[in-house]
C-alpha angles and dihedrals in degrees: 000000000000121000111230121204108219099172138011111287117253117256124230097060122153119220117201113211112184104210133197114163099330099137090131093053102041098083091058094044098047092045087063098054106117117250115268092026127111121232112216106195108192107204106214097192100304117183097191101072095262091147092055093048093051094047093048088054095052104262124137109243125213121189116218110179098186110087119234137097089241093050091052093046092046092049089053091048094051090048093049117106098179122105089233123044128190130193125212136165116254098218100088092251092114126036113229093208085073086069093076097087090043090058094046089053089054097044090047091055097239095120138015100209125017122198134193117233104212117233109187118234115199137349115317095018095119120011117224092243090053094050092049092053092049092050090053095051093045089056089049090048090053089053094046100043112012089237110139096219127155102194143024097210126164096241107099148130132208139146114282102228097050090047090056091047089059087077095221113197107173114103100180134056093314093069096095092044094047086051090057096042095050092046091053090049090053094052099251120163105245121193134183130208132182118255129177115253117209132198105278120243112244127358121324114245093204118013099033091094138034088244095054092046096053092042086059091045088053090053093049093045086057089053090051092055092057114119106250110257119236118272114234097177134359122246133012101249104025 
């Protein structure tokens, strides 16, 4: 599906950027944060000066000492103050400027959670083992939630307060999936749009190896086996 911008996006959006040794990629990523939005770089124990680079480029830096993708994402979410919060990887594989139509869709009330479906651009953008793991998880998500998603990618947008109300608990690789599953259980309108996926800058911490990929699949499988939480109210913005 192709996202369509029907009105100017709101200002004052927070973009959470989980970061572990991404000093080389940060200038490219931060240069593409839309004007009027705030970059929240969550440093997850970097040893390459990532925090200093991010700070020098005007980002707000949050330190999360507990390792884990979910730990970094949630630290950013809890530190955010904007009504709408976005998430994007910090390795230059995804362009945060592509979040503009996502935010517009949430702000207009057409969706509660908007996800980017990654479309690899160039050699090495998405290794075969990572795509295989993602495909397996997408199928499991369809069975578990009924959502016909093709990807569980990190580029996404939603409103902050409803996200916090989901009570996300995973602090590892299962965090993005838990967000989708709990949103589906709560009756959210979840949509997916194609986005280009570039070869990342630097070495992957999760999907660069078969072992890392299947550890992530294991984390996410655990999330899928959770008992659905009681739904207090349908939808995130209704």
